[in-house]
Short mmCIF file of C-alpha atoms in Angstrom, two decimals:
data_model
loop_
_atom_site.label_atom_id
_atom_site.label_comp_id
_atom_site.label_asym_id
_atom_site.label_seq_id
_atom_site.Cartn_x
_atom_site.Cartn_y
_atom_site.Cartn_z
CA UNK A 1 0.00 0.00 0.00
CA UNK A 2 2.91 2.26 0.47
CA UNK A 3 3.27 5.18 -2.28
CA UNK A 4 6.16 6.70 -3.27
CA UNK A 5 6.85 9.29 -6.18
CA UNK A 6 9.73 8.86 -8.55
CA UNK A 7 12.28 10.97 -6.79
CA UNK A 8 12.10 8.81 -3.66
CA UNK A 9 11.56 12.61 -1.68
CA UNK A 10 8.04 11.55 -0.84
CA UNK A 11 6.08 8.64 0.43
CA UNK A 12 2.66 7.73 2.29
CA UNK A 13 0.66 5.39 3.59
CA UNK A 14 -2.86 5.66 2.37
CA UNK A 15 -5.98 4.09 3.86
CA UNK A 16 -6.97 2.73 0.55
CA UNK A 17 -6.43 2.38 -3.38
CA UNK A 18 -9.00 3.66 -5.59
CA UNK A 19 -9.15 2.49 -8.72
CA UNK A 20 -12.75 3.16 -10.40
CA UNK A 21 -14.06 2.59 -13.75
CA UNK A 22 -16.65 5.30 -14.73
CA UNK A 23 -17.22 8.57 -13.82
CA UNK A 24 -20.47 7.17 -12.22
CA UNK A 25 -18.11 5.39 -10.05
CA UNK A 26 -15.66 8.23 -9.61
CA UNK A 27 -18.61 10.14 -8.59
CA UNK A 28 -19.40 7.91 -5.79
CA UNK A 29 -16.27 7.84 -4.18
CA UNK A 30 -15.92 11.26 -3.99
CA UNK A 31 -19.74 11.70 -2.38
CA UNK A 32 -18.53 8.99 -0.04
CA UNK A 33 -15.71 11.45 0.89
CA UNK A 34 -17.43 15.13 1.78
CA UNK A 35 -17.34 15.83 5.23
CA UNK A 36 -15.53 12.87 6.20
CA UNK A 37 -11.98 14.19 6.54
CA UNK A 38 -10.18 11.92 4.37
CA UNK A 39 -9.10 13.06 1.50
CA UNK A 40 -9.18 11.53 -2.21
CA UNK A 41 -5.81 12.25 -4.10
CA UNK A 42 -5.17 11.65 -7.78
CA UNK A 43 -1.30 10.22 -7.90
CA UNK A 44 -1.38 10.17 -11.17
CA UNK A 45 2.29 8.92 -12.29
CA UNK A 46 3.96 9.99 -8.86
CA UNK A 47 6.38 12.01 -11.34
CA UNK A 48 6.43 15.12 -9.23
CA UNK A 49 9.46 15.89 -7.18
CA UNK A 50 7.18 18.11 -4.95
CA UNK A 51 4.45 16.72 -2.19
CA UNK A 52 1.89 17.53 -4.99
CA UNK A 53 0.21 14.17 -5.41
CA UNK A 54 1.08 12.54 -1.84
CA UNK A 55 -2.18 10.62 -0.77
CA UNK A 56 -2.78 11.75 2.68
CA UNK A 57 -6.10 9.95 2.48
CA UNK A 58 -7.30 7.95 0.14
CA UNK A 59 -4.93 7.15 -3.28
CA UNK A 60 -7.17 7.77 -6.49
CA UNK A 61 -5.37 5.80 -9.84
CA UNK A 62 -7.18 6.56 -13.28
CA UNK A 63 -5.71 3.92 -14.91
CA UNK A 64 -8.65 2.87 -16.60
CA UNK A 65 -9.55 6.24 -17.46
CA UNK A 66 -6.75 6.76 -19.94
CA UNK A 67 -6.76 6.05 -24.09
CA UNK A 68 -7.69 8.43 -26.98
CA UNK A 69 -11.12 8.97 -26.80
CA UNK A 70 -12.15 11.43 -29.92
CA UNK A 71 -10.25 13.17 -33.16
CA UNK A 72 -11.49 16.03 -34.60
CA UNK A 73 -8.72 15.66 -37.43
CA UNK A 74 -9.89 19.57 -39.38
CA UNK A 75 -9.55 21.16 -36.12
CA UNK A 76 -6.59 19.52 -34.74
CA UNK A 77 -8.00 18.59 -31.35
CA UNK A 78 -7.66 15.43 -29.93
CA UNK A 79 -9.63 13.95 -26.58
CA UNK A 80 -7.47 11.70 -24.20
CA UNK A 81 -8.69 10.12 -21.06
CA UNK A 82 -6.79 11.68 -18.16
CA UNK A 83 -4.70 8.92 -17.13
CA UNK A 84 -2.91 8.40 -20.74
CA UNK A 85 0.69 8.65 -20.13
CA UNK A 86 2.49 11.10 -22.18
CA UNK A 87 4.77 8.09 -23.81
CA UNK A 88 1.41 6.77 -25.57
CA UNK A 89 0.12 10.04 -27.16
CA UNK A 90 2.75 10.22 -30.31
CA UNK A 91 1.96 6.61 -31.40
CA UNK A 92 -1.93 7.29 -30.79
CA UNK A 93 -1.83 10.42 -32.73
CA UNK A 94 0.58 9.18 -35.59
CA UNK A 95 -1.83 7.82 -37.78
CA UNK A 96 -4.17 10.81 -37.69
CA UNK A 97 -0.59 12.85 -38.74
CA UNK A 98 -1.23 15.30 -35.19
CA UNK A 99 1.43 15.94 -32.47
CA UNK A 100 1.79 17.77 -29.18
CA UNK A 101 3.06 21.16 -30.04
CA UNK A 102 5.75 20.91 -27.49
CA UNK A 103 6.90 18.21 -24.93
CA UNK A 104 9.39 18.23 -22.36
CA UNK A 105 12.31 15.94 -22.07
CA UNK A 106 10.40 13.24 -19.80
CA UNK A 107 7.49 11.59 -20.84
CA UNK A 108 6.06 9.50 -17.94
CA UNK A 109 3.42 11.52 -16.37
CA UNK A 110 -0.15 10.99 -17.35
CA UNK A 111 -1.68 14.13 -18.97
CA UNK A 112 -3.65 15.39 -16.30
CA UNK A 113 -0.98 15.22 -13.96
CA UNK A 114 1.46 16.91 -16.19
CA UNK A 115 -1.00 19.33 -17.04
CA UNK A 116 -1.97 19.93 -13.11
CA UNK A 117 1.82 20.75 -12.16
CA UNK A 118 2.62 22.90 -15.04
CA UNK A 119 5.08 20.50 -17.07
CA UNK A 120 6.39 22.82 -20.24
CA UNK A 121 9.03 22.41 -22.45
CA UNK A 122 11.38 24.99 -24.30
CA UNK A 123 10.83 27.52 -26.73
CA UNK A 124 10.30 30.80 -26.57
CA UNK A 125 7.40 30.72 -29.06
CA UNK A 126 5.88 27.56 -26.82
CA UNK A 127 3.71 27.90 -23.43
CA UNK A 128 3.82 24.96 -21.16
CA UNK A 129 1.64 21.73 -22.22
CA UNK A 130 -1.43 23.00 -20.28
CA UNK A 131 -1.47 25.87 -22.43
CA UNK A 132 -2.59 23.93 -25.32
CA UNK A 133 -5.58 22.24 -23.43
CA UNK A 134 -8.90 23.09 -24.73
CA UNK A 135 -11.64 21.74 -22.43
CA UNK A 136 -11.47 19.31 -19.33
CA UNK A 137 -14.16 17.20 -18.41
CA UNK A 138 -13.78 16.49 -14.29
CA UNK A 139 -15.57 15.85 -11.13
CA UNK A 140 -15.64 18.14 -8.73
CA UNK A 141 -15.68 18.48 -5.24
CA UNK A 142 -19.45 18.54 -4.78
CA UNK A 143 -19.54 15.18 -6.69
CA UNK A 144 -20.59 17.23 -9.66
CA UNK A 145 -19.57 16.32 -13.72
CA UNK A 146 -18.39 19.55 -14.97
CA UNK A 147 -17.04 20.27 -18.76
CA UNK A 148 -15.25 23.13 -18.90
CA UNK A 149 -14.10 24.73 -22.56
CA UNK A 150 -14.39 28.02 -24.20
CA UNK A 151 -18.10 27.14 -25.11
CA UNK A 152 -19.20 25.94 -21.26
CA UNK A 153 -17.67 27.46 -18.03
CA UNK A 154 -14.67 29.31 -20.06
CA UNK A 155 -14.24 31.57 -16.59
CA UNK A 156 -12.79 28.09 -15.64
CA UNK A 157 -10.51 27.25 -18.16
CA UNK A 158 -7.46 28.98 -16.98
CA UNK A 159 -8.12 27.62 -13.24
CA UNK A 160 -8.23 23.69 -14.84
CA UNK A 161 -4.94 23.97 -16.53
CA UNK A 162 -2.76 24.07 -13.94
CA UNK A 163 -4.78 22.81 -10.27
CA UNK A 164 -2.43 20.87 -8.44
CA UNK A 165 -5.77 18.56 -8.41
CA UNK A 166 -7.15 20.62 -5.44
CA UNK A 167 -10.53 21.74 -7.57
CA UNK A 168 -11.15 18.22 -8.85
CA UNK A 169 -10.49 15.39 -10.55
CA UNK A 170 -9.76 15.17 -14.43
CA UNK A 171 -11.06 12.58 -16.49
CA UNK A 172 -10.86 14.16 -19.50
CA UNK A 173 -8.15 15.92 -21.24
CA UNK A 174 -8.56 17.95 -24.74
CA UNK A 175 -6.07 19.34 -26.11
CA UNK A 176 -4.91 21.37 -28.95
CA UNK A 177 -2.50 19.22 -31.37
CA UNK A 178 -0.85 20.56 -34.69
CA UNK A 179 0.48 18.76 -38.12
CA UNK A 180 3.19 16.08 -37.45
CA UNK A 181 6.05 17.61 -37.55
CA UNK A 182 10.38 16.45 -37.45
CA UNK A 183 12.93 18.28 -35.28
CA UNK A 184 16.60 18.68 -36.05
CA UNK A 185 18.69 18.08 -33.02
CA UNK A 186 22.28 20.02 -32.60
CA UNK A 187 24.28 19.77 -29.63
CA UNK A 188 27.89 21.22 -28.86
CA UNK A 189 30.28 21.98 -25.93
CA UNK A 190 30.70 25.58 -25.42
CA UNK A 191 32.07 28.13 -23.09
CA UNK A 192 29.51 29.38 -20.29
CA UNK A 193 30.40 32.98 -20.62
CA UNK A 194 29.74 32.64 -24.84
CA UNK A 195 25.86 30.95 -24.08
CA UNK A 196 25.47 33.44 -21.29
CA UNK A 197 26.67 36.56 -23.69
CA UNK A 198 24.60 35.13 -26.45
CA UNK A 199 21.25 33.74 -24.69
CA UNK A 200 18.48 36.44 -25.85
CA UNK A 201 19.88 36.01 -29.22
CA UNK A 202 19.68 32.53 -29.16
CA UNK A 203 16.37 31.80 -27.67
CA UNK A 204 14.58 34.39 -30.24
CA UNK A 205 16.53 32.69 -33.36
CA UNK A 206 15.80 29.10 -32.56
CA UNK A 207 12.69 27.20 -32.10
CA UNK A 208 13.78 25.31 -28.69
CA UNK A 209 17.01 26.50 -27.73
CA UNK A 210 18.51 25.25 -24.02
CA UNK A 211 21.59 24.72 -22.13
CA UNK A 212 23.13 22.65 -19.49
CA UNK A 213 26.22 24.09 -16.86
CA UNK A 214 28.47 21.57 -15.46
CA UNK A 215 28.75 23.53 -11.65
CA UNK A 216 32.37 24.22 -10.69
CA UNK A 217 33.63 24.53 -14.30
CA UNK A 218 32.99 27.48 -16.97
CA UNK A 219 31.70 24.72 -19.50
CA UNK A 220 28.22 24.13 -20.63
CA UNK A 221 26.29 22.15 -23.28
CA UNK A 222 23.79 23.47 -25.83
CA UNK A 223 20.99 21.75 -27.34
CA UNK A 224 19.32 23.47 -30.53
CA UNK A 225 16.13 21.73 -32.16
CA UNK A 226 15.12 23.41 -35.50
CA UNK A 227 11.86 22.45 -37.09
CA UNK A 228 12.41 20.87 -40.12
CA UNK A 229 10.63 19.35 -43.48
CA UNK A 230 14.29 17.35 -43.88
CA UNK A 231 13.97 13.54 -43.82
CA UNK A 232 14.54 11.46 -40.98
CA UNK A 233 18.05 10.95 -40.01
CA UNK A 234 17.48 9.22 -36.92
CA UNK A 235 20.36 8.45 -34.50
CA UNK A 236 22.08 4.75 -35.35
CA UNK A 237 20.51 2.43 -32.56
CA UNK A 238 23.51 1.51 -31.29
CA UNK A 239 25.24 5.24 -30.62
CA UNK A 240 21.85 5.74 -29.19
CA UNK A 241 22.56 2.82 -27.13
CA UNK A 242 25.55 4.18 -26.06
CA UNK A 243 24.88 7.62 -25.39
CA UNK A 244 22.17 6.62 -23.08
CA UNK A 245 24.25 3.97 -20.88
CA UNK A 246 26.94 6.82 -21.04
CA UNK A 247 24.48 10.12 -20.14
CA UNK A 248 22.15 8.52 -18.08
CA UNK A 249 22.97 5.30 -17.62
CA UNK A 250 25.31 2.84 -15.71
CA UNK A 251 28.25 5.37 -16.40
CA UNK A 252 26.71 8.69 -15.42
CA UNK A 253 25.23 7.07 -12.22
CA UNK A 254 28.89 5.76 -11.74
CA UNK A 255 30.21 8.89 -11.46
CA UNK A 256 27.37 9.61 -9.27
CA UNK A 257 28.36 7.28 -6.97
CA UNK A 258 31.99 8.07 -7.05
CA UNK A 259 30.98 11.88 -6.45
CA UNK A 260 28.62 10.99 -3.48
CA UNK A 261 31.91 8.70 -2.02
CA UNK A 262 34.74 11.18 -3.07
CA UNK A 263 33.13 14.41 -3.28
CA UNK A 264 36.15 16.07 -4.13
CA UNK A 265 36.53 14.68 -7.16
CA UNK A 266 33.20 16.24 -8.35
CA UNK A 267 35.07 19.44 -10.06
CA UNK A 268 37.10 16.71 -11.99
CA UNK A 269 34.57 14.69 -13.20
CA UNK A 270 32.85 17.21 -14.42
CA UNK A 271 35.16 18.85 -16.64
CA UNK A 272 35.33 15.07 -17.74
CA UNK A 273 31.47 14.68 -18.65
CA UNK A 274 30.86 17.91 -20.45
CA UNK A 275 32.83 17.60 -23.65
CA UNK A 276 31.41 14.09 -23.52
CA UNK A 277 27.57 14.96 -23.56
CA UNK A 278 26.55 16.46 -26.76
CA UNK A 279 25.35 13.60 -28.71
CA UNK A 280 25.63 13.03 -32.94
CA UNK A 281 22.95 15.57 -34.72
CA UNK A 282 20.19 13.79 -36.06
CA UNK A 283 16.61 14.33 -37.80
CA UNK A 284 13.59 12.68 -35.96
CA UNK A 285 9.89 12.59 -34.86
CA UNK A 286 9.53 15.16 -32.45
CA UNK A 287 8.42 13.55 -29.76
CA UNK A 288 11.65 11.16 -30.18
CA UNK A 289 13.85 14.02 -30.25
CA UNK A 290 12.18 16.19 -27.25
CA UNK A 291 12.08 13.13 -24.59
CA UNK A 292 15.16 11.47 -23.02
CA UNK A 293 15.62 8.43 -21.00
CA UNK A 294 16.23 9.53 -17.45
CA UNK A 295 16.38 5.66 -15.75
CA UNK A 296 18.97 7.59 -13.73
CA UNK A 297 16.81 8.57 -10.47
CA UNK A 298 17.45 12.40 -9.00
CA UNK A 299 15.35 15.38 -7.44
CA UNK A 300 14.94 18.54 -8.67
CA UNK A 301 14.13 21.91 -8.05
CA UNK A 302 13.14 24.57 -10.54
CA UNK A 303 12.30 28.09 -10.62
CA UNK A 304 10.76 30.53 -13.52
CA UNK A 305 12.37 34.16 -13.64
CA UNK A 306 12.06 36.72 -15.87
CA UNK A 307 14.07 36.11 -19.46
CA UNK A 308 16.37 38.86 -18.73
CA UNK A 309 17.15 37.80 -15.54
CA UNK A 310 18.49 34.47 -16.07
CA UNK A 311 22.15 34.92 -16.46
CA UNK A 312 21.92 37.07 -13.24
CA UNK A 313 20.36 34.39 -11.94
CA UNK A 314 22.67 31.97 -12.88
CA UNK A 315 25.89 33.27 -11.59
CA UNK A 316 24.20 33.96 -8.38
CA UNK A 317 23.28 29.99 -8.31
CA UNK A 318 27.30 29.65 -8.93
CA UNK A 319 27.49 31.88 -6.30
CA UNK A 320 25.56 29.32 -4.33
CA UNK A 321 27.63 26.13 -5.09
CA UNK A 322 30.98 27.91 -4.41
CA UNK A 323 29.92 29.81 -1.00
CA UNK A 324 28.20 26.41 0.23
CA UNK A 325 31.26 23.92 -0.89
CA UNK A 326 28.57 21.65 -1.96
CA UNK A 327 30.04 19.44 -4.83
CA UNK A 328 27.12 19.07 -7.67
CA UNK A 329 28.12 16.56 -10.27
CA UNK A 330 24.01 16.79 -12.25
CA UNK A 331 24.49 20.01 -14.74
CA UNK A 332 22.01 22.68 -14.06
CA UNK A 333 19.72 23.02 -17.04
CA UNK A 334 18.49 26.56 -18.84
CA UNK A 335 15.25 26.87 -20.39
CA UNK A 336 12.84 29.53 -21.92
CA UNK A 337 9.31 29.06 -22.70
CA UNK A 338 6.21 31.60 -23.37
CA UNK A 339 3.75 33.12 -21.27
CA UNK A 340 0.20 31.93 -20.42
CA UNK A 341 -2.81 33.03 -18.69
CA UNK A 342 -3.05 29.73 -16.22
CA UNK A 343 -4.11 31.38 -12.72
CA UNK A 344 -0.62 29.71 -10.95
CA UNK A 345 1.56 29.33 -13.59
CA UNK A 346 4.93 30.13 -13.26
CA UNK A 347 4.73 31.98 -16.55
CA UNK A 348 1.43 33.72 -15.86
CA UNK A 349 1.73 36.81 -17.88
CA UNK A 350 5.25 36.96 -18.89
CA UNK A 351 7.95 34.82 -20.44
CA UNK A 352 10.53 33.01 -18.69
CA UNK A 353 13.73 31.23 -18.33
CA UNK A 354 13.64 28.24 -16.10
CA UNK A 355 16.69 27.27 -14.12
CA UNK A 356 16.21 23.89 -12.79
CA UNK A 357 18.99 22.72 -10.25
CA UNK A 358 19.53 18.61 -10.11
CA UNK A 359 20.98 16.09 -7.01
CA UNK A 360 21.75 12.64 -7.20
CA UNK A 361 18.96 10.48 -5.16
CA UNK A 362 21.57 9.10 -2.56
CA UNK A 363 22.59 12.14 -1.75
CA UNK A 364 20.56 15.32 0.43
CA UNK A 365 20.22 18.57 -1.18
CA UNK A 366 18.26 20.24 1.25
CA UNK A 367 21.26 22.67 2.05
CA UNK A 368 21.72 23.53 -1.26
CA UNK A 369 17.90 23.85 -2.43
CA UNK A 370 17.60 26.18 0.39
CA UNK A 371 20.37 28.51 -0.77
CA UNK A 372 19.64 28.34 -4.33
CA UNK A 373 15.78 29.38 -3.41
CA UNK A 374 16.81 32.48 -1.75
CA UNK A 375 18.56 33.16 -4.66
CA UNK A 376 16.30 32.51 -7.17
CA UNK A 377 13.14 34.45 -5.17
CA UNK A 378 15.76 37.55 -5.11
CA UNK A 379 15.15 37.85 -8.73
CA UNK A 380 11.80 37.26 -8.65
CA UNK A 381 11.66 33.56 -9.30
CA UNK A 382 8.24 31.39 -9.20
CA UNK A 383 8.66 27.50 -7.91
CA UNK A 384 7.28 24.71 -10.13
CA UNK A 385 4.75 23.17 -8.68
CA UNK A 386 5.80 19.32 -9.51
CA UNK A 387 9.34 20.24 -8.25
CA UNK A 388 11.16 20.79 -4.76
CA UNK A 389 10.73 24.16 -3.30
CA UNK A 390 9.82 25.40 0.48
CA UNK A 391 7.23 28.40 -0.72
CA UNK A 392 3.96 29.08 1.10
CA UNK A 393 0.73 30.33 0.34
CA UNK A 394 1.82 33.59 2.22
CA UNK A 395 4.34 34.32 -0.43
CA UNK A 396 2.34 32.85 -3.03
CA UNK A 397 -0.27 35.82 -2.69
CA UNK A 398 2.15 38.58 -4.01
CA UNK A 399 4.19 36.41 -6.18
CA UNK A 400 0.87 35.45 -8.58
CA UNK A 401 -1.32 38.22 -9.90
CA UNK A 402 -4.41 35.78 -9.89
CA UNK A 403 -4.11 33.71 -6.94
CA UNK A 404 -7.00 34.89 -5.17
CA UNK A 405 -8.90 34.21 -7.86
CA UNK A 406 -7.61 30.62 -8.31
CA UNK A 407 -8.49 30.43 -4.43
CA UNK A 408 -12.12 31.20 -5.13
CA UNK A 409 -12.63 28.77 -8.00
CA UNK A 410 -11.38 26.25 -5.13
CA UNK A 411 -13.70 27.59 -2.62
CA UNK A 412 -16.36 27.36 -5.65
CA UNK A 413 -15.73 23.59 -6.90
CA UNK A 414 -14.11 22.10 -3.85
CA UNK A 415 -15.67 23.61 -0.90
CA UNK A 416 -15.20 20.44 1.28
CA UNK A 417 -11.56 20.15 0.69
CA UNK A 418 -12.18 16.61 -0.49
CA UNK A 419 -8.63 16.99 -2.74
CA UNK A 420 -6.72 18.44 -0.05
CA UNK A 421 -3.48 16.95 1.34
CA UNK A 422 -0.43 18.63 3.10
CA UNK A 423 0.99 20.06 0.10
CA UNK A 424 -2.11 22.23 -0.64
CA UNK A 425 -2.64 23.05 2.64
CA UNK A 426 1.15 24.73 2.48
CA UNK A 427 0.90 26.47 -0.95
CA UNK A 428 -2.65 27.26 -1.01
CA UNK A 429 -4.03 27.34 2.78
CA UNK A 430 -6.40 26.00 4.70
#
């Protein structure tokens, strides 16, 4: 009975597994729970870093609410069931020749809980994936079946795509899909100070442009993927193979280990794995070229700042490292998406470069997360909701322009606090 999410930071104990079958069903569980005190939680894939989907309560799994459930192939929008993990959308939509506009680099969540915790990708021109959702069908609080789109409840729509599950539960997932499309993948080794000097150019000229600092050296990585009507030039199984079981495989947890034993020798191995990272340039399906295998396990924290922030940013998370003589051996990865109008998003109302900082799972970053949060809030940094982050609702209120307003859709679809569970109760209150 014991859950625990990915990044072994959380676990519980629930007083039961819920696994219904119907919305009829899913209905009567959560009538069965108003009033009582125990609350239902949706765990979705348990990909979250954060406390988001820990099952005080009861655990809720939608596994049998998950499969492609309606194509409208003129419009481009495409109805999943809410549990549908993000690995089985491309070969669903395939033969209708759609794809997700943008994806980010893991693809194990189930939509609604990627949607729910703000999951995004890169790409300056591209919001996060809950930007591109349409209408939700989900039962609320009051044990209600609600459909919310631009056509019925639209006031809701930009409370539903990002919730943190505390207004509901999803069982139905539209979103907005475009034509099929190929990505061409470029990565290189390059000085820090260059992709710091050259970052607003970069993110403007490219259509998903990010980069990855090795801590205690001046070297980073960049990844580039163009859009492209080229053929496929996919990467040669085995170099695939290989740059896997090197990057995030049985080598890089190696080093890992040998950095959690010898952490002096962090700096060194480092400046060892960064010229050794950027993998051969290839032509592929996007979704093939945006996701990479991460069997490696880790936690995370991430925060969204302002574009022109970031390299401030950065070289005050340097700052961090060196002052706390933490060694980090996981690079610290650089993205920039769009803006959105999702009540809590990180990007609500502005564009954004996320910095998301990495640990090893044997090892405890608490230290450092602390330090690099402080930093990161100095320049006016959001948390991610799915990753590792202290922030309370206090702060929460002057940080998001439409909080209060997110609180009152809660107050208006889950007035029993049927989905509530610790993590709410810190980042939204009581």
């Amino acid at each position: 009975m014991t859950w625990r999410n990915w990044g072994r930071t959380f676990s519980a104990d629930p007083v039961s597994v819920e696994t219904p079958g119907s919305v009829d069903e899913l209905r009567e569980l959560v009538t069965a729970h108003r009033g009582t005190g125990i609350g239902l939680k949706s765990v979705g894939a348990g990909h979250s870093f954060s406390a988001a989907a820990q099952p005080d309560g009861a655990q809720l799994r939608l596994d049998r609410f998950a499969g492609l459930l309606r194509v409208d192939i003129e419009s481009g929008r495409v109805r999943f069931g809410a549990g549908t993990r993000l690995f089985r959308v491309a070969p669903l939509l395939a033969p209708f020749g759609l794809a997700l506009p943008n994806m980010g680099d893991i693809d194990r969540q189930t939509i609604a809980g990627a949607i729910s915790t703000g999951t995004h990708g890169t790409g300056l021109a591209h919001p996060s994936i809950g930007a591109n959702v349409t209408a939700v069908q989900m039962v609320t609080g009051r044990g209600e079946v609600l459909e919310i789109s631009a056509e019925s409840n639209p006031a809701l729509l930009p409370a539903v795509r990002l919730g943190l599950g505390a207004l509901g539960v999803i069982t139905e997932v539209e979103i907005q899909c475009v034509p099929a499309f190929r990505l061409r993948a470029r990565e290189a080794a390059e000085p820090l100070e260059q992709v710091l000097g050259e970052w607003d150019a970069r993110i403007r000229s490219a259509d998903h442009f990010e980069f990855y600092w090795f801590p205690h050296t001046t070297s980073a990585v960049t990844k580039t993927n163009t859009r492209t009507d080229a053929p496929a030039e996919p990467v040669h199984p085995l170099r695939r193979w290989g740059d896997a079981w090197l990057l995030q495989g049985a080598a890089f947890g190696a080093m890992n280990e040998a950095a959690t034993a010898f952490p002096a020798a962090v700096p060194a191995l480092n400046g060892i794995a960064a010229p050794l990272m950027p993998g051969a340039g290839h032509v592929d399906r996007s979704d093939r070229v945006f996701v990479s295998r991460r069997p490696l396990r880790f936690r995370e924290m991430e925060f969204a700042v302002p574009v022109a922030a970031m390299q401030d940013a950065l070289r005050d998370i340097a700052g961090v490292v060196e002052r706390s003589r933490e060694q980090v051996a996981f690079p610290v990865e650089v993205r920039a998406a769009a803006a959105d109008d999702a009540m809590l998003s990180t990007a609500h109302g502005r564009d954004v470069a996320y910095i998301a900082i990495h640990s090893y799972v044997r090892q405890d970053p608490r230290r450092l997360f602390a330090e690099a949060q402080r930093a990161l809030l100095a320049h006016e940094g959001r948390p991610h909701w799915g990753k590792m982050h202290s922030v309370t609702h206090e702060r929460f209120r002057g940080m998001l322009p439409q909080f209060e307003r997110f609180l009152a859709v809660r107050d208006e679809l889950d007035p029993d606090r049927v989905f509530a569970n610790e993590y709410t109760r810190r980042v939204l209150g009581e």
